mmCIF file of C-alpha atoms and ligand atoms in Angstrom:
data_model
loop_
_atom_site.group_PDB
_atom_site.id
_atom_site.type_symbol
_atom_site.label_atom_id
_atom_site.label_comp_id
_atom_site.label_asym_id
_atom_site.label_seq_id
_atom_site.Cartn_x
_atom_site.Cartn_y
_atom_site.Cartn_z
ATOM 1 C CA UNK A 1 0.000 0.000 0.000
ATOM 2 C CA UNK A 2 1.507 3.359 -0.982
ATOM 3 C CA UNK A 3 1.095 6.311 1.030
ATOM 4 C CA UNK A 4 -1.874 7.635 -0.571
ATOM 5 C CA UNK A 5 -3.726 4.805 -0.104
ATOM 6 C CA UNK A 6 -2.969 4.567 3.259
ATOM 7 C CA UNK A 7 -3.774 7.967 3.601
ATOM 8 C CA UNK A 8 -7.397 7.081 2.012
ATOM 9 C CA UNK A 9 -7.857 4.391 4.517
ATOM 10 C CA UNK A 10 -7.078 6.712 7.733
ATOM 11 C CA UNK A 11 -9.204 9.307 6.520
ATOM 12 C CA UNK A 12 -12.146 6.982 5.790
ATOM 13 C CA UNK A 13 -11.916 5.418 9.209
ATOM 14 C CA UNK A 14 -12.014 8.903 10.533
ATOM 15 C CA UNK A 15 -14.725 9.929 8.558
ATOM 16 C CA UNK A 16 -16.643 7.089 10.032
ATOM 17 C CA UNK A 17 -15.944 8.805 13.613
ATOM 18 C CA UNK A 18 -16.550 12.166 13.104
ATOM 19 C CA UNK A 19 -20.097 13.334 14.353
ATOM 20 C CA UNK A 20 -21.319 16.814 14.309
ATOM 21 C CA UNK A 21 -19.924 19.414 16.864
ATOM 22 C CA UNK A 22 -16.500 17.914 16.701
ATOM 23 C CA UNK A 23 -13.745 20.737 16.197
ATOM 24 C CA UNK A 24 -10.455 18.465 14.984
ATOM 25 C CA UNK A 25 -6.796 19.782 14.430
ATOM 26 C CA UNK A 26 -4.435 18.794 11.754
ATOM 27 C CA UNK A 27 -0.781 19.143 13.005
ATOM 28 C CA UNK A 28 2.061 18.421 10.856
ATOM 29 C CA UNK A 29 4.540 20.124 9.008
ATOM 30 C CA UNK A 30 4.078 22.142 5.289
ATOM 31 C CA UNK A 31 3.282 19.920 2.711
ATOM 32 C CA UNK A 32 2.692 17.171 5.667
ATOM 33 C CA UNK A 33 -1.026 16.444 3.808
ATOM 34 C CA UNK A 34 -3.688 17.755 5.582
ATOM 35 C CA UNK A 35 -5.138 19.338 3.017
ATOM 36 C CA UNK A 36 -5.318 16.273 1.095
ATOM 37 C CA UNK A 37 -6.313 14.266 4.274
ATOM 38 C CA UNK A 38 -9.568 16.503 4.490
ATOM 39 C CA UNK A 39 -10.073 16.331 0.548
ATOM 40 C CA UNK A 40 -10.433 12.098 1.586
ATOM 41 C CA UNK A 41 -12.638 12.727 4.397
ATOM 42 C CA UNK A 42 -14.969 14.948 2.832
ATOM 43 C CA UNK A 43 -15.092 12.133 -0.288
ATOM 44 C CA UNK A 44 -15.495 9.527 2.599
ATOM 45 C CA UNK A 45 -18.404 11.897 3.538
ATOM 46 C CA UNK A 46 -18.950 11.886 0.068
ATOM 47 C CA UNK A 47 -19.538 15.254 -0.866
ATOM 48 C CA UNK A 48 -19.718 16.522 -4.626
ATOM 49 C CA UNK A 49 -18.217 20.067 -3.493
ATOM 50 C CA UNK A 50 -14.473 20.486 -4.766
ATOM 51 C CA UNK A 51 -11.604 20.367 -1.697
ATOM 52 C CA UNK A 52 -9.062 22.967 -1.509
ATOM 53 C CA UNK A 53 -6.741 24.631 0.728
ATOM 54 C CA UNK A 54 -8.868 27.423 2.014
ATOM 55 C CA UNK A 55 -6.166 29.645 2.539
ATOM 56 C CA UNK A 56 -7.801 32.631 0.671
ATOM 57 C CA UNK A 57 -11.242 32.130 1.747
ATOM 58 C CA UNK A 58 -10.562 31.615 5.325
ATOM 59 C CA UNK A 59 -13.447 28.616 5.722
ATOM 60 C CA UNK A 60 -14.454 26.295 3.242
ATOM 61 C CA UNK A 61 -18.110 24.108 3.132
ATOM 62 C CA UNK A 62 -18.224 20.901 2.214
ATOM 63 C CA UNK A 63 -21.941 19.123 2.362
ATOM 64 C CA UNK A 64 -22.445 15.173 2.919
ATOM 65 C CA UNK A 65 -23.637 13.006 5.028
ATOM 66 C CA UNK A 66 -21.485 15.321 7.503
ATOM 67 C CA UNK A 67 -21.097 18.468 6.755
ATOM 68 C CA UNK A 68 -17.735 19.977 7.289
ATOM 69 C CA UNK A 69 -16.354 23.514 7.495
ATOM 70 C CA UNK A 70 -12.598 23.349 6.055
ATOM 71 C CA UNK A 71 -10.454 26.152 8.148
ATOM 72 C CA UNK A 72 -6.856 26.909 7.065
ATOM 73 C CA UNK A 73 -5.297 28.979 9.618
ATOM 74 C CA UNK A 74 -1.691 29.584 8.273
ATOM 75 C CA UNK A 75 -2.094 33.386 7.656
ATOM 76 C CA UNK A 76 -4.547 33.959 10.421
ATOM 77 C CA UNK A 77 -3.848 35.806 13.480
ATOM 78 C CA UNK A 78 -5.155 35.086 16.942
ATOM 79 C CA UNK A 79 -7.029 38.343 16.579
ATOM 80 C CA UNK A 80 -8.364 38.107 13.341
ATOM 81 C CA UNK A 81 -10.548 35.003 14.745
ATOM 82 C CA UNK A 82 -13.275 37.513 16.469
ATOM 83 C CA UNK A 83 -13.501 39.288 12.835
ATOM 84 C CA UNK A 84 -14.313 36.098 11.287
ATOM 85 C CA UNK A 85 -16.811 34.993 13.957
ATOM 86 C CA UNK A 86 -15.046 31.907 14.752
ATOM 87 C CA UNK A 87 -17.632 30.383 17.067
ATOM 88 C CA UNK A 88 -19.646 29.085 14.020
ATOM 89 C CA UNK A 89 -16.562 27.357 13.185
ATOM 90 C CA UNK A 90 -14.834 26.154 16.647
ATOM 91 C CA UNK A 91 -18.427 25.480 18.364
ATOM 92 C CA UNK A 92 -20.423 24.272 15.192
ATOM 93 C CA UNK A 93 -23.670 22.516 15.689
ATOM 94 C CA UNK A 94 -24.904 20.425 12.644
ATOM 95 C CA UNK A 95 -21.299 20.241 11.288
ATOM 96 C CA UNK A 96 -17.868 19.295 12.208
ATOM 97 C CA UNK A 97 -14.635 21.394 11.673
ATOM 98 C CA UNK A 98 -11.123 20.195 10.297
ATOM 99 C CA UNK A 99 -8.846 22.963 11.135
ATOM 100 C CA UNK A 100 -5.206 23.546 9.578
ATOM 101 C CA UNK A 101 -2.896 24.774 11.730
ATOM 102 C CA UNK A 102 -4.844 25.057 14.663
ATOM 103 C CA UNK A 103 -1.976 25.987 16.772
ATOM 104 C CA UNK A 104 -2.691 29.811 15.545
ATOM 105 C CA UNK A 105 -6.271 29.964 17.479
ATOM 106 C CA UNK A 106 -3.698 29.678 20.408
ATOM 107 C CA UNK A 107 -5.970 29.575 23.295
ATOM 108 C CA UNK A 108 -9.407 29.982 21.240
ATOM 109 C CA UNK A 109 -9.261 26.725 19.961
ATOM 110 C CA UNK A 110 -11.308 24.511 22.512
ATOM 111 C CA UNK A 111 -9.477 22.577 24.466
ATOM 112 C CA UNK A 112 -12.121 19.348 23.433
ATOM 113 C CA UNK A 113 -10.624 19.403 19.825
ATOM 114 C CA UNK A 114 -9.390 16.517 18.902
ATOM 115 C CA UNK A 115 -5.597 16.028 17.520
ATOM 116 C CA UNK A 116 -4.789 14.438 13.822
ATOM 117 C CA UNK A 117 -1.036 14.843 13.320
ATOM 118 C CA UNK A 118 1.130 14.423 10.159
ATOM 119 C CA UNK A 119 4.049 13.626 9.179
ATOM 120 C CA UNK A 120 6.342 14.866 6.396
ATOM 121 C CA UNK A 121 8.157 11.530 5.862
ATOM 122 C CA UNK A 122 8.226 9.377 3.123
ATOM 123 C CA UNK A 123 5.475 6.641 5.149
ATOM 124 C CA UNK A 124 2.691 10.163 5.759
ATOM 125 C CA UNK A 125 2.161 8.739 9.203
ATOM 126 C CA UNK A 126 -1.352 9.987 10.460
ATOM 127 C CA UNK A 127 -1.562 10.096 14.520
ATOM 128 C CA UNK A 128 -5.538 9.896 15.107
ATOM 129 C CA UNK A 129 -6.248 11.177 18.659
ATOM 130 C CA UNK A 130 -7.194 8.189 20.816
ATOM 131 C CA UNK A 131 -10.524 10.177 22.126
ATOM 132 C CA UNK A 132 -11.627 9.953 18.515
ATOM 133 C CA UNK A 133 -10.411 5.968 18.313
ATOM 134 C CA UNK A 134 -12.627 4.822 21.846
ATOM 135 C CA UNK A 135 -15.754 5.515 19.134
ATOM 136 C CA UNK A 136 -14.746 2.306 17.746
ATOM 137 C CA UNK A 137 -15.531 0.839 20.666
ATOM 138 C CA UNK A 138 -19.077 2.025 20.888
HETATM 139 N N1 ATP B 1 -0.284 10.489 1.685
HETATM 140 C C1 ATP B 1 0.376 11.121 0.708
HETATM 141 N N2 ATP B 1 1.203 10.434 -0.096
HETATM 142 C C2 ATP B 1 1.880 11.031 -1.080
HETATM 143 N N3 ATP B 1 1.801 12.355 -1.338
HETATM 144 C C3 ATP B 1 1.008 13.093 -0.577
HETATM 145 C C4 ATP B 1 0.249 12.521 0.495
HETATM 146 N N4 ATP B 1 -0.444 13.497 1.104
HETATM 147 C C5 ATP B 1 -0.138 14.624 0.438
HETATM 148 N N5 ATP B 1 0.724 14.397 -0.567
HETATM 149 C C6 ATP B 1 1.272 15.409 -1.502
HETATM 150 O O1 ATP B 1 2.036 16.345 -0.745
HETATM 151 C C7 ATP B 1 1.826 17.671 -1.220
HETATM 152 C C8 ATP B 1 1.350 18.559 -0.085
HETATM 153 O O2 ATP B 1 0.093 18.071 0.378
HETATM 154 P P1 ATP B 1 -0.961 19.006 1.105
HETATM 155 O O3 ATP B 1 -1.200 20.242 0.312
HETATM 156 O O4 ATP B 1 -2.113 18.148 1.416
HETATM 157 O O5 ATP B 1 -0.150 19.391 2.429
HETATM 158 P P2 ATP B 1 -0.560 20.430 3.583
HETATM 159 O O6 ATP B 1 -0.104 19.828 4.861
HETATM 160 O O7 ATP B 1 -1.993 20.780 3.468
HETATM 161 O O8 ATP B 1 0.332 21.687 3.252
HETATM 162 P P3 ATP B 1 0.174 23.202 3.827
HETATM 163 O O9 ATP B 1 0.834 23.221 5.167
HETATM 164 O O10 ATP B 1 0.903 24.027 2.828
HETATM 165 O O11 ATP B 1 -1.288 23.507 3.904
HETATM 166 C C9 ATP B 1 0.820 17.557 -2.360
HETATM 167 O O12 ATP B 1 1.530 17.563 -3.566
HETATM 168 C C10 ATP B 1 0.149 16.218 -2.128
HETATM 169 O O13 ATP B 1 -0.291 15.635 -3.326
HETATM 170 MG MG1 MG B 2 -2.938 22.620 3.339
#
């Protein structure tokens, strides 16, 4: 299995956890794959709207049997959240967020987000927070 597919896999066992109000964080490095992790979640959710980094647009929709909100936080600053309203994002109700790099909500982000982290090596290891995992259990 190459690292796409195994990428495909983690995101469609994620998928399969997600429920709506769940805020989620993708860690990992530039170029690490989150957005392309969230493009195979949202296809897992399987939603005909086109996934992209929504670097420009701030927040991205995606509508499936989830919906999702998309947030790419590279150029954001902590301040800039209360322009955007950023409770409809970090406390959504019939949706859940995937955030890229969280770590710039600094203390906004709630601390009940759950933690997907990536890394930049050739394998693409996803870390899927064990909170999320105990659903399997259920
Ligand atoms: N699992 C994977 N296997 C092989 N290539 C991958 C994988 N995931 C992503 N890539 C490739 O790596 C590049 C960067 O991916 P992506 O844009 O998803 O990263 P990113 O973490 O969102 O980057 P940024 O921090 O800039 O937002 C893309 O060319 C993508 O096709
Ligand atoms: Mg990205």
């Amino acid at each position: 299995m190459d690292a796409i597919e195994q990428t495909q896999k983690a995101a469609t066992r994620i998928a399969a956890l997600l429920r709506a109000g769940d805020v989620v964080g993708l860690y990992g490095p530039m170029g690490s794959g989150k957005t392309t992790l969230v493009k195979y979640i949202a296809r897992a959710l399987k939603t005909t709207d086109t996934v992209s980094s929504p670097t420009f647009s701030l927040a991205q929709r995606y509508d499936g049997t989830l919906p999702l909100w998309h947030l790419d936080l590279y150029r954001i600053e902590e301040a800039d959240l209360y322009d955007i309203g950023y409770e409809d994002y970090f406390y959504p109700e019939e949706a859940a967020t995937l955030i890229e790099w969280p770590e710039k909500a600094g203390s906004l982000l709630p601390e009940t987000a759950f933690t997907l982290c990536l890394t930049k090596d050739e394998n693409r290891t996803i870390q899927i927070d064990p909170r999320l995992l105990e659903r399997e259990q259920k």
